[in-house]
Short mmCIF file of C-alpha atoms and ligand atoms in Angstrom, two decimals:
data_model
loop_
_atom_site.label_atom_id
_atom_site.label_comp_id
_atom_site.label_asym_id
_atom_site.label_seq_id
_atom_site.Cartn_x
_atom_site.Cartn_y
_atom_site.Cartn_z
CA UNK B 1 3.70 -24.50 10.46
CA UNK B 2 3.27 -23.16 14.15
CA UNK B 3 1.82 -19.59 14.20
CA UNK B 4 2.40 -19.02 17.80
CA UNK B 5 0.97 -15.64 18.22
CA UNK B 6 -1.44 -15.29 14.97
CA UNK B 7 -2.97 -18.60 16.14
CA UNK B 8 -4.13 -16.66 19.30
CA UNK B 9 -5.79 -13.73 17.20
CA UNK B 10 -9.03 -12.98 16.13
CA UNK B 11 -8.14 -14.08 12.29
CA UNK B 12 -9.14 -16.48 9.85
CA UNK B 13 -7.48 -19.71 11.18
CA UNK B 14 -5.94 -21.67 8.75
CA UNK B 15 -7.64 -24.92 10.48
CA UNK B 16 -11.06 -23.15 9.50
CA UNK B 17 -10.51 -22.53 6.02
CA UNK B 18 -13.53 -24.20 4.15
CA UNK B 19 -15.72 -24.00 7.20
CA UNK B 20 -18.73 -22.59 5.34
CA UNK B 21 -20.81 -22.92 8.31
CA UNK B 22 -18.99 -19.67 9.90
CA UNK B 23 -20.66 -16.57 9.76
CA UNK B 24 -19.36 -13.79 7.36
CA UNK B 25 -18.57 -10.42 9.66
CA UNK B 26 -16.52 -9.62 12.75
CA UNK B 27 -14.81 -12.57 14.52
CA UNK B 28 -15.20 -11.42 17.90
CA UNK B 29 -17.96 -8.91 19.38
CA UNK B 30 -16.23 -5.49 20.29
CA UNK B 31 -15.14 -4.71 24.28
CA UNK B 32 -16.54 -1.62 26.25
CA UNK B 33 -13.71 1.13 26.17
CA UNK B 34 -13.88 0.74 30.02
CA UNK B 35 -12.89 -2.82 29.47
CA UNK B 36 -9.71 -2.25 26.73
CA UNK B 37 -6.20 -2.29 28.42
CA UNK B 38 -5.55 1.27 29.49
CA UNK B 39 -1.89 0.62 29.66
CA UNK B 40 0.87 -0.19 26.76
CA UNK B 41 1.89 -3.43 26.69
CA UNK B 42 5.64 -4.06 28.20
CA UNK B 43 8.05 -4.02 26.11
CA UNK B 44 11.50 -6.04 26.97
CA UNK B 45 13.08 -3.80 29.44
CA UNK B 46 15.78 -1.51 27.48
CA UNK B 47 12.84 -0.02 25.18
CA UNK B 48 10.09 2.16 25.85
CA UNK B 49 7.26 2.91 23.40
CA UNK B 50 7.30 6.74 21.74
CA UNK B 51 4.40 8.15 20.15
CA UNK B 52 6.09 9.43 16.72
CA UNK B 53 4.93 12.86 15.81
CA UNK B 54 5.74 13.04 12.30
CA UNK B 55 4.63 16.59 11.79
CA UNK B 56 7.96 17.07 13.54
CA UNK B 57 10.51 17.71 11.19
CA UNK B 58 13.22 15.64 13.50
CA UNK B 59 10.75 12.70 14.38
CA UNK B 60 9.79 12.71 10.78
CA UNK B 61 13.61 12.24 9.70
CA UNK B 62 13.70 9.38 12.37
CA UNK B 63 10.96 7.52 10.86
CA UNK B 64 12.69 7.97 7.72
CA UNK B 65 16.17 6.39 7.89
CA UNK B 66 14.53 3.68 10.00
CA UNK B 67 12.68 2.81 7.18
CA UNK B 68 14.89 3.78 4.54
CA UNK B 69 17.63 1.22 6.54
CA UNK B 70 15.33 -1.23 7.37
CA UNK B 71 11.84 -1.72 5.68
CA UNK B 72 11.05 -4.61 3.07
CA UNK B 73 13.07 -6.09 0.55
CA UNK B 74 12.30 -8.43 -2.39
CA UNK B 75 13.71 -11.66 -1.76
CA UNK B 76 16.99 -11.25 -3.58
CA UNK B 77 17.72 -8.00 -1.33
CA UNK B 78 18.11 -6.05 -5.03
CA UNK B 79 16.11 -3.43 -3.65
CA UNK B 80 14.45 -1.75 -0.25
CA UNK B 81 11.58 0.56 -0.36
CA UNK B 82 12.75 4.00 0.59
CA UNK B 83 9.47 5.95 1.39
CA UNK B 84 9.75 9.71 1.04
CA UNK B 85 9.21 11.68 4.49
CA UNK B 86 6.69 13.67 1.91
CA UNK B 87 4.81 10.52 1.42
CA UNK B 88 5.03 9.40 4.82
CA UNK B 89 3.03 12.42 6.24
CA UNK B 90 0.69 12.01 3.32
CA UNK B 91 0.11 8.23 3.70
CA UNK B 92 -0.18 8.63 7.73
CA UNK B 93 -2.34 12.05 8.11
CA UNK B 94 -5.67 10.86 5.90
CA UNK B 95 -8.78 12.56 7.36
CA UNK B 96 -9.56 11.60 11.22
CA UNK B 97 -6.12 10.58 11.61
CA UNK B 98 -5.22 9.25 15.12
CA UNK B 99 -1.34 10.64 15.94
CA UNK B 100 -1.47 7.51 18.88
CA UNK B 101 -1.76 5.28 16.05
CA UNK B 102 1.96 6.52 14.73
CA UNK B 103 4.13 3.96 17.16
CA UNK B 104 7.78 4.34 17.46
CA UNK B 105 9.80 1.88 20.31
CA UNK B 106 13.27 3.85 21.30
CA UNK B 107 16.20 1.94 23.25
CA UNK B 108 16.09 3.91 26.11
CA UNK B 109 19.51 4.60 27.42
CA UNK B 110 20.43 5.73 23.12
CA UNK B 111 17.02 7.25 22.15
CA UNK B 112 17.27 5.50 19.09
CA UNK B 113 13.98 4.68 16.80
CA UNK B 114 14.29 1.04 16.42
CA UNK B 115 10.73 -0.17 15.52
CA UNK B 116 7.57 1.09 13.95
CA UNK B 117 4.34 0.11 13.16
CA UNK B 118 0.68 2.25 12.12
CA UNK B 119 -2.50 2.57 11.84
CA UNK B 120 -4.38 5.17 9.92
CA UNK B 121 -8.87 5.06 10.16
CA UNK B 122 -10.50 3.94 6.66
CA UNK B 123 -14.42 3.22 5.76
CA UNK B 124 -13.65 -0.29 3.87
CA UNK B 125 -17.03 -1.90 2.47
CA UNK B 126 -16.97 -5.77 2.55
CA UNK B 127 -19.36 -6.66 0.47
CA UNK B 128 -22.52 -4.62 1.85
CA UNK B 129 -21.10 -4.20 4.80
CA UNK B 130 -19.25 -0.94 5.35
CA UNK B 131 -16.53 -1.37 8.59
CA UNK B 132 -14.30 1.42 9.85
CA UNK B 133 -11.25 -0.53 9.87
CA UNK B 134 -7.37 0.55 10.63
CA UNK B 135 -5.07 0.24 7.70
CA UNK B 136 -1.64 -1.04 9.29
CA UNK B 137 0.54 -0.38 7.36
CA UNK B 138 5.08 0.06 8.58
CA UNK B 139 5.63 -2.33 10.35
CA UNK B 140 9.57 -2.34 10.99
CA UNK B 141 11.87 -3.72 13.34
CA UNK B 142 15.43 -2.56 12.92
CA UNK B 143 17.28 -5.67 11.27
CA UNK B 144 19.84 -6.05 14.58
CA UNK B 145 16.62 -6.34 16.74
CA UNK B 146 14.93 -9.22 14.51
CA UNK B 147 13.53 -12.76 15.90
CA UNK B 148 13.14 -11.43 19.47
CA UNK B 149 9.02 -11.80 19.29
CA UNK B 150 8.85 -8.17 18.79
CA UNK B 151 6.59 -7.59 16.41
CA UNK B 152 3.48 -9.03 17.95
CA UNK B 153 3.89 -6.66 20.89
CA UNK B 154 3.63 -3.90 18.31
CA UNK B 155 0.64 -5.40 17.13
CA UNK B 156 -0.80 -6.12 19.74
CA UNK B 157 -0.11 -2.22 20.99
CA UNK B 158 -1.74 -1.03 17.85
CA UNK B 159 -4.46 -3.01 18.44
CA UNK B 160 -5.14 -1.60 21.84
CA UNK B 161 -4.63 1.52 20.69
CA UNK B 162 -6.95 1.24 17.62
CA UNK B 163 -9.62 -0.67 20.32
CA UNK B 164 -9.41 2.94 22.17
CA UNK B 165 -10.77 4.96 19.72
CA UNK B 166 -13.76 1.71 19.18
CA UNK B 167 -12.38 0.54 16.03
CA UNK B 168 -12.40 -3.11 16.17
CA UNK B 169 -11.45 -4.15 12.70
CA UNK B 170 -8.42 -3.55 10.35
CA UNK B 171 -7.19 -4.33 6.63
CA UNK B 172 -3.43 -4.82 5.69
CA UNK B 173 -1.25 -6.41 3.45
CA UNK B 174 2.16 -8.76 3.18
CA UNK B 175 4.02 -10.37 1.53
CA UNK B 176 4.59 -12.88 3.49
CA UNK B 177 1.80 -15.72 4.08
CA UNK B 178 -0.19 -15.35 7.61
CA UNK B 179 -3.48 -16.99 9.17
CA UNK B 180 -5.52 -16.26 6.63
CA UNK B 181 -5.73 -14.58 3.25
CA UNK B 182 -8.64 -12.72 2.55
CA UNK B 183 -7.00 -12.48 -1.37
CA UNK B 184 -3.67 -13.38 -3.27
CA UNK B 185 -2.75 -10.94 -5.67
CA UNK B 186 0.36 -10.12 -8.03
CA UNK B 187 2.50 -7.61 -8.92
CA UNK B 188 3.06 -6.83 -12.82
CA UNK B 189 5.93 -4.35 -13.73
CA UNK B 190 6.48 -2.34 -17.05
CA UNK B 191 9.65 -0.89 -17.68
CA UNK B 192 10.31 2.72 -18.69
CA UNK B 193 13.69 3.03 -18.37
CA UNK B 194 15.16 -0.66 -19.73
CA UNK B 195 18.62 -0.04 -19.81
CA UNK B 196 18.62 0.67 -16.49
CA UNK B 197 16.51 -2.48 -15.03
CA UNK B 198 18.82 -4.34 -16.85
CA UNK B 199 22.29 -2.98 -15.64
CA UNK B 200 20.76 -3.32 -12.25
CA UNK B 201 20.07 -7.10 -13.18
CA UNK B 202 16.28 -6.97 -12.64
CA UNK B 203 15.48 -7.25 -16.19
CA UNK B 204 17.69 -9.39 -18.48
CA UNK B 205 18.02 -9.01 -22.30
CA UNK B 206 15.67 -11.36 -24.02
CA UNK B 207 17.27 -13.74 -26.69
CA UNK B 208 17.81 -12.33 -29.62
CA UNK B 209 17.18 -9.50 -28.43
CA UNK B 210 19.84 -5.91 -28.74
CA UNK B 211 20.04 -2.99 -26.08
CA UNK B 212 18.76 -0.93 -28.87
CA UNK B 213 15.83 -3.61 -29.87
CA UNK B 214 15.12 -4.05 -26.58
CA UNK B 215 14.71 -0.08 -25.94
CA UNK B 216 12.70 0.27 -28.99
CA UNK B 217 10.59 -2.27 -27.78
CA UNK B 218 9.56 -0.24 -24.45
CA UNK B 219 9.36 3.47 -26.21
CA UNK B 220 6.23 5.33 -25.46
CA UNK B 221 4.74 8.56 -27.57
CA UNK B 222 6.45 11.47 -26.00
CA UNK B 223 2.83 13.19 -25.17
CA UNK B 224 -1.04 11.30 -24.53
CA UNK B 225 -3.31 10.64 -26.79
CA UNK B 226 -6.44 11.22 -25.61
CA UNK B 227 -8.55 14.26 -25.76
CA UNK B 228 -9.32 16.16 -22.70
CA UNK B 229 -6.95 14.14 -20.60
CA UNK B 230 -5.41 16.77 -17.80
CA UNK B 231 -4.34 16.35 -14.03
CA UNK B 232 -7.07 16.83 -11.82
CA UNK B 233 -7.43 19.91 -9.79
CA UNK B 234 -9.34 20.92 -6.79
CA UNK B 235 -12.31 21.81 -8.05
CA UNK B 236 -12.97 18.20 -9.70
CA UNK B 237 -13.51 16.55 -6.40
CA UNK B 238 -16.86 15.89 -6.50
CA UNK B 239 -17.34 14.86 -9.54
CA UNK B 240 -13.85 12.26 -9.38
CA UNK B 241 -15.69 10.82 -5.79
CA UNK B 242 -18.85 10.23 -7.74
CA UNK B 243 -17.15 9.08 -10.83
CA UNK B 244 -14.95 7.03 -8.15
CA UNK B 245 -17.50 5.63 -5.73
CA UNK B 246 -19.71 4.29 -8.61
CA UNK B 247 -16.89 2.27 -10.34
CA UNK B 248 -15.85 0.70 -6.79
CA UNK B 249 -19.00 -0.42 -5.87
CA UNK B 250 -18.54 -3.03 -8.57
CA UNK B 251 -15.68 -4.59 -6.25
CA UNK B 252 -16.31 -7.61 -2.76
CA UNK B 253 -13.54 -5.39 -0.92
CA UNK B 254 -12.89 -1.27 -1.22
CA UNK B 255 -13.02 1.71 -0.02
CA UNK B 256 -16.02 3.69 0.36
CA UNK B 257 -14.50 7.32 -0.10
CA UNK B 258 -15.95 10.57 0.35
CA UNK B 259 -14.72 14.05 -1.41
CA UNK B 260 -12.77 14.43 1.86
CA UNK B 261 -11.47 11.06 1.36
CA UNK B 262 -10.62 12.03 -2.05
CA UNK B 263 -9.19 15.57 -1.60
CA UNK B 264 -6.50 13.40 0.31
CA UNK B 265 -5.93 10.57 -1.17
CA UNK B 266 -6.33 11.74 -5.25
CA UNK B 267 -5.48 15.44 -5.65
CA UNK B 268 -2.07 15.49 -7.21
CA UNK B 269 1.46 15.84 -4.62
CA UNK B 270 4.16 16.53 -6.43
CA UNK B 271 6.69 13.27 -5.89
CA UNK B 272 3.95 11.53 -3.99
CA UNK B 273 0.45 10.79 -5.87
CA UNK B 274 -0.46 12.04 -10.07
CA UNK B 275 -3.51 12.17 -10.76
CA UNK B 276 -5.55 12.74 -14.01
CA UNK B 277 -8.98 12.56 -15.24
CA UNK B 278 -10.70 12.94 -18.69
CA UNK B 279 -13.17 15.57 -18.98
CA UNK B 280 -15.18 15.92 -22.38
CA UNK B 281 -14.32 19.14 -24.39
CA UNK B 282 -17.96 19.74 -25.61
CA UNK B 283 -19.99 18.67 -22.20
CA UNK B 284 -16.69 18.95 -19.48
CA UNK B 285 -18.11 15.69 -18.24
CA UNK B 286 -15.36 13.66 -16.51
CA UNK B 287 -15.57 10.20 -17.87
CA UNK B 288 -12.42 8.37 -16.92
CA UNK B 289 -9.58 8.57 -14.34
CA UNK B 290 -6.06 7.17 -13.54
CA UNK B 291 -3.86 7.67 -10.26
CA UNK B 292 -0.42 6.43 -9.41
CA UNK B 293 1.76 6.84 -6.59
CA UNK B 294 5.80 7.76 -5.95
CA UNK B 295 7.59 5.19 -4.50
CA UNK B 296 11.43 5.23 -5.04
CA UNK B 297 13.24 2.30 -3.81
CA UNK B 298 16.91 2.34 -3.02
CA UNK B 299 19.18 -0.27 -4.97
CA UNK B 300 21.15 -2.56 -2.95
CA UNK B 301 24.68 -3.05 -3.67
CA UNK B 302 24.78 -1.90 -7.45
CA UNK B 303 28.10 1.09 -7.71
CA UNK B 304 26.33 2.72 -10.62
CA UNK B 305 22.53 3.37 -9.64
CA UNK B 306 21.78 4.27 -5.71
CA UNK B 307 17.90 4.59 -6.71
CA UNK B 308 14.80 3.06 -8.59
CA UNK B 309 12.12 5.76 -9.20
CA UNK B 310 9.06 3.80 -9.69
CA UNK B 311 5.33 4.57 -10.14
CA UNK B 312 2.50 2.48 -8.73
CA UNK B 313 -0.79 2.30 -10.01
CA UNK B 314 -3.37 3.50 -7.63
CA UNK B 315 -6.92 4.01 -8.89
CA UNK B 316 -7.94 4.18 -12.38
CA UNK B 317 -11.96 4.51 -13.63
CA UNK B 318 -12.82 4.27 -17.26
CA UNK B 319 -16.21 4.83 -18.18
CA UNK B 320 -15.77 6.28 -22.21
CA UNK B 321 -11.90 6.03 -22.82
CA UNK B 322 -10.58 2.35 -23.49
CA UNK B 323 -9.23 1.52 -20.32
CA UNK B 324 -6.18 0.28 -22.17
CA UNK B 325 -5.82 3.41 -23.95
CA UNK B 326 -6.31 5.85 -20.32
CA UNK B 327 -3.40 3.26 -19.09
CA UNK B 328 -1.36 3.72 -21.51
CA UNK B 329 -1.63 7.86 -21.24
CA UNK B 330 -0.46 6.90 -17.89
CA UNK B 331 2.64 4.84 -18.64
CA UNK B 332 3.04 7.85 -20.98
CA UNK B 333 3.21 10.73 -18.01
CA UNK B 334 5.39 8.18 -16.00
CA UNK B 335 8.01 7.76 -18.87
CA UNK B 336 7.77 12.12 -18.90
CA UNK B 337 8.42 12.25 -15.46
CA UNK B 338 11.50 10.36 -15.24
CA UNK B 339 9.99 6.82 -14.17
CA UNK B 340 12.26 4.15 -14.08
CA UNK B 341 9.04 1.34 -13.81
CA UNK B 342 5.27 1.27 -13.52
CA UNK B 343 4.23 -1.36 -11.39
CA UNK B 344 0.11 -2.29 -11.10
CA UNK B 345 -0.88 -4.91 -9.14
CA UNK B 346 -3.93 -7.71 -11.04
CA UNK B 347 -6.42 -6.07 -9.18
CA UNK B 348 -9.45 -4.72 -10.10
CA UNK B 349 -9.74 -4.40 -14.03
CA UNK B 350 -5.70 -4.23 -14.12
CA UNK B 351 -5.76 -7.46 -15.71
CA UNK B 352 -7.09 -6.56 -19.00
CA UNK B 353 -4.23 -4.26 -19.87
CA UNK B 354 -1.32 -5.90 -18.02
CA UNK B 355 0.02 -7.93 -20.89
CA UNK B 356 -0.79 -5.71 -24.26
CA UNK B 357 0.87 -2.79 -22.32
CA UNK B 358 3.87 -4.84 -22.09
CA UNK B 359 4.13 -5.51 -18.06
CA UNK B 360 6.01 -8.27 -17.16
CA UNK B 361 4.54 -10.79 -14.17
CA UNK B 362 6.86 -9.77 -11.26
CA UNK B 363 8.09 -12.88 -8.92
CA UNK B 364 6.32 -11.39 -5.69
CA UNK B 365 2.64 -12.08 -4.31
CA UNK B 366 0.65 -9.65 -2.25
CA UNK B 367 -1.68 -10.84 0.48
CA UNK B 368 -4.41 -8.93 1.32
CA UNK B 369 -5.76 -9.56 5.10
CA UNK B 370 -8.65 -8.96 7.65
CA UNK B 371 -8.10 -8.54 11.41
CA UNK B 372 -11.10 -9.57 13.27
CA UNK B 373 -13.38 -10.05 9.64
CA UNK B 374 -14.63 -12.96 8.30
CA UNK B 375 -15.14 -13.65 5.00
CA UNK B 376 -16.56 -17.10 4.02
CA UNK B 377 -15.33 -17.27 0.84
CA UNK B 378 -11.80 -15.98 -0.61
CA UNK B 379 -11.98 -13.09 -3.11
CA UNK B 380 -10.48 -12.92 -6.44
CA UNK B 381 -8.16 -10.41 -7.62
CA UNK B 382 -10.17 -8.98 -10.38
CA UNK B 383 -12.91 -8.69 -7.23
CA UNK B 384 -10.18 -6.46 -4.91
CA UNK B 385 -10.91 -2.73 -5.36
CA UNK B 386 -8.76 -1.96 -2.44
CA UNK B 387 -5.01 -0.58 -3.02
CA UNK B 388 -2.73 -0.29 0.27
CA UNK B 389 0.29 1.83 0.14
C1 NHW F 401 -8.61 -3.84 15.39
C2 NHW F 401 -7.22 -3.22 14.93
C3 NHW F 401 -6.15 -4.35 14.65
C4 NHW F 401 -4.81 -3.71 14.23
C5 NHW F 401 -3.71 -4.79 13.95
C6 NHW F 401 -4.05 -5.62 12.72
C7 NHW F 401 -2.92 -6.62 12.39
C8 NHW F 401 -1.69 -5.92 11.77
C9 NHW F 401 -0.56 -6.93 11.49
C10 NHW F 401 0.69 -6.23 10.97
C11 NHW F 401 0.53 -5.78 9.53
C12 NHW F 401 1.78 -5.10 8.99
C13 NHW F 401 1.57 -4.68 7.56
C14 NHW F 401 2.74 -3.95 6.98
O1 NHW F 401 3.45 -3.24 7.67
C15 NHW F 401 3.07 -4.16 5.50
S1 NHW F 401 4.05 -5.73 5.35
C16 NHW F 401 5.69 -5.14 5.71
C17 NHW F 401 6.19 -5.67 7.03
N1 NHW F 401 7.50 -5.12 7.30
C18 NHW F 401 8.64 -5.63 6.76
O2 NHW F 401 8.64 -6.62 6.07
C19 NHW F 401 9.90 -4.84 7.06
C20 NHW F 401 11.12 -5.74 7.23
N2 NHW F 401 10.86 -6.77 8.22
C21 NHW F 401 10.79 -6.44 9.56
O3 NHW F 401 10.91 -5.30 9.97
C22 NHW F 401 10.49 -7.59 10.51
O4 NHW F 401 10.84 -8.80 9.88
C23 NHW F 401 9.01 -7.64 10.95
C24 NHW F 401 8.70 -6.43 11.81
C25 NHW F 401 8.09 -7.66 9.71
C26 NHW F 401 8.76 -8.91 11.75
O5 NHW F 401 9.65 -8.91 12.86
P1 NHW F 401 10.65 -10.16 13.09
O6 NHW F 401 11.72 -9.70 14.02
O7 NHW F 401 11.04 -10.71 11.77
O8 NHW F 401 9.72 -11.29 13.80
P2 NHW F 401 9.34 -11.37 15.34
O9 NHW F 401 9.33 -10.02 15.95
O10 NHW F 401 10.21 -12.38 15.99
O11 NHW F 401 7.82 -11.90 15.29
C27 NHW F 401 7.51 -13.06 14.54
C28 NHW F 401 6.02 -13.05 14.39
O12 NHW F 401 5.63 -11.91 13.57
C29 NHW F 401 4.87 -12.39 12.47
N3 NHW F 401 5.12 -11.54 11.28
C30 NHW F 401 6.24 -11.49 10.54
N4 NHW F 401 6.09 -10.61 9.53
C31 NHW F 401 4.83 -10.09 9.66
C32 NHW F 401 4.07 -9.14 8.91
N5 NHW F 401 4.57 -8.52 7.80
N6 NHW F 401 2.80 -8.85 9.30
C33 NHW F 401 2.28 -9.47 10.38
N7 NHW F 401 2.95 -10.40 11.13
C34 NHW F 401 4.21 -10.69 10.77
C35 NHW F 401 5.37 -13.81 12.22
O13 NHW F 401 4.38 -14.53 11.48
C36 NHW F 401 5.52 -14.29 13.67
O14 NHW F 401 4.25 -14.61 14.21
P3 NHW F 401 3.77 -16.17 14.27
O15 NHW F 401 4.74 -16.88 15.22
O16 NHW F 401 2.36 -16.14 14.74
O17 NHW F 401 3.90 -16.70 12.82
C1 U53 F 402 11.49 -3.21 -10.97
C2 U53 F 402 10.25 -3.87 -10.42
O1 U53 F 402 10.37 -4.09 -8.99
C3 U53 F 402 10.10 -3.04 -8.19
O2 U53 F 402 9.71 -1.99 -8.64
C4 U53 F 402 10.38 -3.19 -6.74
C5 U53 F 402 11.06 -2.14 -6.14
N1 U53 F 402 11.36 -2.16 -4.84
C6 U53 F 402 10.99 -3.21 -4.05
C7 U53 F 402 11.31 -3.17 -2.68
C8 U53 F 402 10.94 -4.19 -1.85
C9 U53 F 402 10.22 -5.28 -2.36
O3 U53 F 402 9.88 -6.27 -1.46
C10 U53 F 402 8.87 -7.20 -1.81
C11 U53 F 402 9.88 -5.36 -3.71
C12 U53 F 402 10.27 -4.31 -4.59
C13 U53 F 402 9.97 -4.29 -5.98
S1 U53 F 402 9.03 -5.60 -6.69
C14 U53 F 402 7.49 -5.61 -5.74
C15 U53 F 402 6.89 -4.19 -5.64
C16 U53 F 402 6.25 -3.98 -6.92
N2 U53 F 402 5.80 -3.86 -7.94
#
């Protein structure tokens, strides 16, 4: 199948898969700054391109119901990801943050956001190599503005725009299959709420199974079980990086954090990232850690639930506490906090606790890609220590 405009990018092409004699690392060599389009790229002629400030309460909103009307779906259009504006100024403002690389087109005689696509700066290591990549990440076109070719101008503007600031690489993930996979990975589900996943027809009753088997089945402790566990504060950022950095380095793909890096991305937001660690009560050592991130989606077409609160697992380290048992601590917080599901993807060691835990294989596959990388051979899941929001 023709890939009109990923065929002409700097990408794994599908023709070389299994081309071992192709060097690992960047694709093409980087362009003097002097050399990189100064210009946007035109855009059909009733839209202009807006640089979306989304410390602005208004823009912010903008971004919001664009997304919230027209971001992904799962194939059977059951639900839509609805992306809190709190998370969206979390996920988009990491440290070094480039506002350019927030990218809103506008119909120009209405003003109206109708597309979207971003870029925030990340230190990914490949292997040994450590790139400063963009991680692109919202890409939306508003669904009455579809099949008109316009997302590879986006791309192609974020590109330029990334190129500006001498970034010439960037990580991102689909759902949909693109020139090439760096990885395949999948996304596992465990219910916290049953009833509910059922009446919205995600979940079915199994046979011979009751309501009230069926919600015995999921129940979790009301409180954890392990000793020490708390949410991690401010003043455990150093020690969570180095606790953090060593268990990545274990991984072909992730990122190499710092405590700024950290501070960001891991101290706990209330309805956007939890975070909690496990600190010895004799030595206060912190030996394990577990992260997962709010992402509601809104339910399509149901009359009795509008929303699907559901948790994703973000970064979890266990160096003392059974992984399995730090997991399930976290499954217990979620069901506390109202969780309707906690989803993990098979990365990293995710595999070893998927099924005793009781998640379910969901239907949908997650690509993980490269611009302008490449890697010679494909990675396995268990070998991803990268998760994208
Ligand atoms: C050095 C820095 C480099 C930075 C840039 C790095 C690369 C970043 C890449 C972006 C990473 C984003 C990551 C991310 O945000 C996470 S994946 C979520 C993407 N967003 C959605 O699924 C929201 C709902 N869908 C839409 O809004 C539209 O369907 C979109 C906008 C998806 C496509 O709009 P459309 O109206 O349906 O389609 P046309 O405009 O007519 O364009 C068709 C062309 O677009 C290619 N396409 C379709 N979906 C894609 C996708 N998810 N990635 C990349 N390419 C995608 C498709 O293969 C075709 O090209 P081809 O003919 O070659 O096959
Ligand atoms: C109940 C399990 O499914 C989801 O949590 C869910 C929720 N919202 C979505 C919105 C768009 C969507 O498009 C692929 C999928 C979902 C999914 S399943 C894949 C995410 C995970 N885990």
């Amino acid at each position: 199948n023709r890939h009109k405009f990923w065929e002409t990018q700097p990408v794994g092409q599908f023709k070389d898969i299994g081309d071992t004699s192709l060097p690992e690392g960047p694709i093409e060599p980087p362009t003097p700054i002097s050399e990189v389009k100064q210009e946007p790229y035109n855009l059909p002629n009733l839209y202009e391109w807006v640089t979306c400030d989304i410390d602005s309460e208004e823009m912010c909103a903008e971004v919001y119901n664009l997304l919230t009307n027209n971001y992904v779906e799962d194939d059977e259009n059951m639900f839509r990801f609805n992306y809190s504006k709190e998370f969206l100024r979390w996920a988009l403002r990491p440290p070094g943050y480039f506002k350019s690389w927030h990218i809103g087109v506008r119909v120009k005689s209405s003003k109206k956001l109708v597309a979207f696509i971003t870029g925030v700066p990340a230190r990914i290591r490949v292997r040994d190599n450590v790139v400063t990549m963009a991680e692109v990440n919202f890409l939306c076109v508003h669904k009455k503005l579809r099949s008109k070719r316009l997302a590879p101008v986006m791309i192609k503007e974020v590109t330029r725009r990334v190129h500006l600031e001498n970034i010439w690489q960037a990580a991102y993930t689909a759902g949909v299959v693109l020139p090439t996979p760096v990885s395949t990975c999948q996304y596992w589900h465990r219910s916290l709420n049953p009833k509910k996943l059922i009446d919205v027809g995600f979940s079915r009753l199994g046979a011979r199974m009751t309501m009230s088997r069926t919600i015995k089945l999921y129940k979790l402790p009301e409180s954890t079980v392990t000793p020490g566990f708390r949410k991690m504060e401010p003043h455990d950022v150093p020690a969570v990086t180095r606790l953090l950095r060593e268990y990545l380095s274990q991984f072909a793909i992730a990122p190499d954090f710092d405590e700024n890096d950290v501070e960001h991305w891991l101290l706990p937001k209330e309805n956007v990232v939890d975070s909690f660690l496990v600190a010895s009560p004799e030595t206060h050592e912190i030996t394990d850690f577990c992260s997962f991130y709010t992402l509601p989606s809104s339910i399509l077409g149901n009359p009795n639930y509008s929303t699907l609160k559901a948790a994703y697992s973000y970064y979890n380290v266990s160096t003392k506490t059974p992984l399995l048992q730090l997991m399930n601590d976290a499954l217990i917080v979620a069901k506390q906090k109202d969780f309707d599901v906690f989803n993990a993807l098979d990365v990293m060691q995710n595999e070893s606790f998927l099924k005793e835990l009781k998640f379910g294989p969901g239907d949908g596959k997650l690509h993980y890609y490269l611009y302008n990388y490449r890697i010679r051979q494909a990675v396995l899941a268990s070998e991803l220590g990268l998760v994208l929001l």
